[in-house]
Amino acid sequence: MNTNNLSGSVKVAVLVKSFGKDACSKLINTLSDAEKEKINTLVNEMGDIQPELAEKVAQEFTRMKEEENAGKNEKQHRKNEEYGKENEAIRASENNLNAIKSMNPDQLVRMVKDEHPQTIAIIIAHIDQNKASEVIMNLPDEIKSDVAYRIAKLKKIVPGMLAEINAVFEDSLKGGKSDAMKEADGIGLLAGLLNQIDGTIGGMILEELEETDHEMVEQIKQMMFVFDDLVLVDDKGMQGVLRSVETQDLALALKAASEDVKEKVFKNMSDRAREILKEEIDSLGAVRMKDVSDAQQNITNIIQDKESKGEVVIAGRGGDEFIG
């Protein structure tokens, strides 16, 4: 995405629109009143900003600041000393948001629920998955899917953005150091979170994301449930799944399955059906791993479909417990 044709004012407006005025307060305070008024006008006229564009502009501003600090003439050197002091203070606050990690989910929700969705997404990316799933589940409904989308789109988190977030929450956060740009597997992170939250809420989020990015949703679904997780399916639901799968496909899927998965399947079949399945597996001989993977994926798709209809319960989703 090329940002070379964007003016400086537009780039500042992109940052303000994407991350909010509080997170960009240090940058805004360096502008004149006329420039601030121009930025406000641009922000009000802008539509939604793609996360990728905001990320690239943020990186550009970070590079510009580093280049300013590397100037060689005396005047620039004096400025660098001032910037260096400010930079040192900022870097002293750059961290993996350790203070946030120590908060319980209710505290986190109260703290972030009124912040910009991009800010919330970055914070969620820095806390453990169990706590993160509770936070996203308890966010206001109107921002859940927006936050989820931004989590999925996270690739690199610019350290300077963490410093700005720290500044917003300076009463709650304490400093550490992290100079490296953080790599983030946004889709993997969101898939893990959706695996743990209530199925109804997860379904709502995926349904809303489907309208924005179908391909991304498919990637998320592929990562949300793996074949080995079949052991987490309740027995009644497992029996319904097995009725929907051809014996030959099931045999192929089980060819490279763990003993736990095989046992889960076998115990939910009649004696006769179990013997037929075992004979089918033995008769397969050598098979291509791709064929096995495809068969396993077909079964996980059936499980996900049945879960969305309430026909299957998966242990651990949203803290569900089984009652006999």
PDB file of C-alpha atoms in Angstrom, residues 24-133:
ATOM      1  CA  CYS A  24      -1.852  10.407  19.313  1.00  0.00           C
ATOM      2  CA  SER A  25      -1.757  13.250  21.860  1.00  0.00           C
ATOM      3  CA  LYS A  26       2.049  13.597  21.798  1.00  0.00           C
ATOM      4  CA  LEU A  27       2.001  14.048  18.030  1.00  0.00           C
ATOM      5  CA  ILE A  28      -0.979  16.434  18.048  1.00  0.00           C
ATOM      6  CA  ASN A  29       0.635  18.636  20.713  1.00  0.00           C
ATOM      7  CA  THR A  30       3.521  19.375  18.335  1.00  0.00           C
ATOM      8  CA  LEU A  31       1.129  21.021  15.830  1.00  0.00           C
ATOM      9  CA  SER A  32       0.033  24.639  15.581  1.00  0.00           C
ATOM     10  CA  ASP A  33      -3.589  25.623  16.222  1.00  0.00           C
ATOM     11  CA  ALA A  34      -4.172  26.007  12.483  1.00  0.00           C
ATOM     12  CA  GLU A  35      -2.703  22.555  11.835  1.00  0.00           C
ATOM     13  CA  LYS A  36      -4.839  21.021  14.589  1.00  0.00           C
ATOM     14  CA  GLU A  37      -7.952  22.562  13.041  1.00  0.00           C
ATOM     15  CA  LYS A  38      -6.999  21.168   9.634  1.00  0.00           C
ATOM     16  CA  ILE A  39      -6.446  17.700  11.132  1.00  0.00           C
ATOM     17  CA  ASN A  40      -9.857  17.810  12.846  1.00  0.00           C
ATOM     18  CA  THR A  41     -11.526  18.722   9.543  1.00  0.00           C
ATOM     19  CA  LEU A  42      -9.778  15.865   7.721  1.00  0.00           C
ATOM     20  CA  VAL A  43     -10.680  13.357  10.449  1.00  0.00           C
ATOM     21  CA  ASN A  44     -14.347  14.344  10.284  1.00  0.00           C
ATOM     22  CA  GLU A  45     -14.363  13.948   6.496  1.00  0.00           C
ATOM     23  CA  MET A  46     -12.638  10.556   6.444  1.00  0.00           C
ATOM     24  CA  GLY A  47     -14.464   7.254   6.201  1.00  0.00           C
ATOM     25  CA  ASP A  48     -13.243   4.006   7.761  1.00  0.00           C
ATOM     26  CA  ILE A  49      -9.469   3.507   7.697  1.00  0.00           C
ATOM     27  CA  GLN A  50      -8.074   0.110   6.742  1.00  0.00           C
ATOM     28  CA  PRO A  51      -5.840  -1.286   9.540  1.00  0.00           C
ATOM     29  CA  GLU A  52      -3.051  -1.947   7.010  1.00  0.00           C
ATOM     30  CA  LEU A  53      -2.954   1.744   6.034  1.00  0.00           C
ATOM     31  CA  ALA A  54      -2.877   2.886   9.662  1.00  0.00           C
ATOM     32  CA  GLU A  55      -0.061   0.434  10.391  1.00  0.00           C
ATOM     33  CA  LYS A  56       2.023   1.644   7.437  1.00  0.00           C
ATOM     34  CA  VAL A  57       1.583   5.327   8.329  1.00  0.00           C
ATOM     35  CA  ALA A  58       2.527   4.569  11.956  1.00  0.00           C
ATOM     36  CA  GLN A  59       5.703   2.832  10.766  1.00  0.00           C
ATOM     37  CA  GLU A  60       6.491   5.802   8.543  1.00  0.00           C
ATOM     38  CA  PHE A  61       6.217   8.233  11.455  1.00  0.00           C
ATOM     39  CA  THR A  62       8.456   5.981  13.559  1.00  0.00           C
ATOM     40  CA  ARG A  63      11.100   5.940  10.799  1.00  0.00           C
ATOM     41  CA  MET A  64      10.880   9.726  10.408  1.00  0.00           C
ATOM     42  CA  LYS A  65      11.524  10.185  14.110  1.00  0.00           C
ATOM     43  CA  GLU A  66      14.537   7.876  13.976  1.00  0.00           C
ATOM     44  CA  GLU A  67      15.924   9.803  10.973  1.00  0.00           C
ATOM     45  CA  GLU A  68      15.482  13.074  12.813  1.00  0.00           C
ATOM     46  CA  ASN A  69      17.454  11.637  15.725  1.00  0.00           C
ATOM     47  CA  ALA A  70      20.259  10.664  13.324  1.00  0.00           C
ATOM     48  CA  GLY A  71      20.823  14.184  11.914  1.00  0.00           C
ATOM     49  CA  LYS A  72      24.436  15.387  11.737  1.00  0.00           C
ATOM     50  CA  ASN A  73      24.356  19.213  11.867  1.00  0.00           C
ATOM     51  CA  GLU A  74      24.561  21.058  15.175  1.00  0.00           C
ATOM     52  CA  LYS A  75      21.031  22.402  15.114  1.00  0.00           C
ATOM     53  CA  GLN A  76      19.672  18.976  14.354  1.00  0.00           C
ATOM     54  CA  HIS A  77      21.966  17.529  16.990  1.00  0.00           C
ATOM     55  CA  ARG A  78      20.451  19.794  19.650  1.00  0.00           C
ATOM     56  CA  LYS A  79      16.976  18.732  18.548  1.00  0.00           C
ATOM     57  CA  ASN A  80      18.097  15.133  18.695  1.00  0.00           C
ATOM     58  CA  GLU A  81      19.133  15.574  22.289  1.00  0.00           C
ATOM     59  CA  GLU A  82      15.653  16.828  23.115  1.00  0.00           C
ATOM     60  CA  TYR A  83      14.016  14.111  21.056  1.00  0.00           C
ATOM     61  CA  GLY A  84      16.404  11.608  22.613  1.00  0.00           C
ATOM     62  CA  LYS A  85      15.253  12.508  26.114  1.00  0.00           C
ATOM     63  CA  GLU A  86      11.637  12.231  25.045  1.00  0.00           C
ATOM     64  CA  ASN A  87      12.386   9.034  23.179  1.00  0.00           C
ATOM     65  CA  GLU A  88      14.099   7.582  26.237  1.00  0.00           C
ATOM     66  CA  ALA A  89      11.035   8.339  28.336  1.00  0.00           C
ATOM     67  CA  ILE A  90       8.796   6.767  25.712  1.00  0.00           C
ATOM     68  CA  ARG A  91      10.985   3.673  25.402  1.00  0.00           C
ATOM     69  CA  ALA A  92      11.058   3.375  29.178  1.00  0.00           C
ATOM     70  CA  SER A  93       7.294   2.920  28.958  1.00  0.00           C
ATOM     71  CA  GLU A  94       7.341   0.613  25.922  1.00  0.00           C
ATOM     72  CA  ASN A  95       6.564  -2.892  27.079  1.00  0.00           C
ATOM     73  CA  ASN A  96       4.388  -5.901  26.643  1.00  0.00           C
ATOM     74  CA  LEU A  97       1.824  -4.199  28.862  1.00  0.00           C
ATOM     75  CA  ASN A  98       2.800  -6.210  31.941  1.00  0.00           C
ATOM     76  CA  ALA A  99       0.543  -4.157  34.191  1.00  0.00           C
ATOM     77  CA  ILE A 100      -2.416  -4.985  31.957  1.00  0.00           C
ATOM     78  CA  LYS A 101      -1.528  -8.678  32.133  1.00  0.00           C
ATOM     79  CA  SER A 102      -1.912  -8.584  35.895  1.00  0.00           C
ATOM     80  CA  MET A 103      -5.464  -7.203  35.755  1.00  0.00           C
ATOM     81  CA  ASN A 104      -8.501  -9.464  35.898  1.00  0.00           C
ATOM     82  CA  PRO A 105     -10.861  -9.567  32.882  1.00  0.00           C
ATOM     83  CA  ASP A 106     -13.515  -7.361  34.513  1.00  0.00           C
ATOM     84  CA  GLN A 107     -10.955  -4.646  35.229  1.00  0.00           C
ATOM     85  CA  LEU A 108      -9.671  -4.846  31.675  1.00  0.00           C
ATOM     86  CA  VAL A 109     -13.139  -4.554  30.153  1.00  0.00           C
ATOM     87  CA  ARG A 110     -13.914  -1.502  32.286  1.00  0.00           C
ATOM     88  CA  MET A 111     -10.606   0.059  31.296  1.00  0.00           C
ATOM     89  CA  VAL A 112     -10.739  -0.504  27.522  1.00  0.00           C
ATOM     90  CA  LYS A 113     -14.429  -0.633  26.558  1.00  0.00           C
ATOM     91  CA  ASP A 114     -14.544   3.053  25.561  1.00  0.00           C
ATOM     92  CA  GLU A 115     -11.192   3.049  23.751  1.00  0.00           C
ATOM     93  CA  HIS A 116     -10.646   2.826  20.004  1.00  0.00           C
ATOM     94  CA  PRO A 117     -11.086  -0.756  18.637  1.00  0.00           C
ATOM     95  CA  GLN A 118      -7.497  -0.760  17.310  1.00  0.00           C
ATOM     96  CA  THR A 119      -6.198   0.079  20.774  1.00  0.00           C
ATOM     97  CA  ILE A 120      -8.323  -2.696  22.291  1.00  0.00           C
ATOM     98  CA  ALA A 121      -7.066  -5.167  19.659  1.00  0.00           C
ATOM     99  CA  ILE A 122      -3.418  -4.412  20.475  1.00  0.00           C
ATOM    100  CA  ILE A 123      -4.062  -4.780  24.199  1.00  0.00           C
ATOM    101  CA  ILE A 124      -5.834  -8.126  23.685  1.00  0.00           C
ATOM    102  CA  ALA A 125      -2.850  -9.315  21.628  1.00  0.00           C
ATOM    103  CA  HIS A 126      -0.643  -8.819  24.700  1.00  0.00           C
ATOM    104  CA  ILE A 127      -2.575 -10.837  27.293  1.00  0.00           C
ATOM    105  CA  ASP A 128      -2.985 -14.576  27.739  1.00  0.00           C
ATOM    106  CA  GLN A 129      -5.632 -16.279  25.666  1.00  0.00           C
ATOM    107  CA  ASN A 130      -7.970 -17.291  28.488  1.00  0.00           C
ATOM    108  CA  LYS A 131      -8.149 -13.742  29.807  1.00  0.00           C
ATOM    109  CA  ALA A 132      -8.356 -12.304  26.281  1.00  0.00           C
ATOM    110  CA  SER A 133     -11.336 -14.526  25.418  1.00  0.00           C
TER     111      SER A 133
END
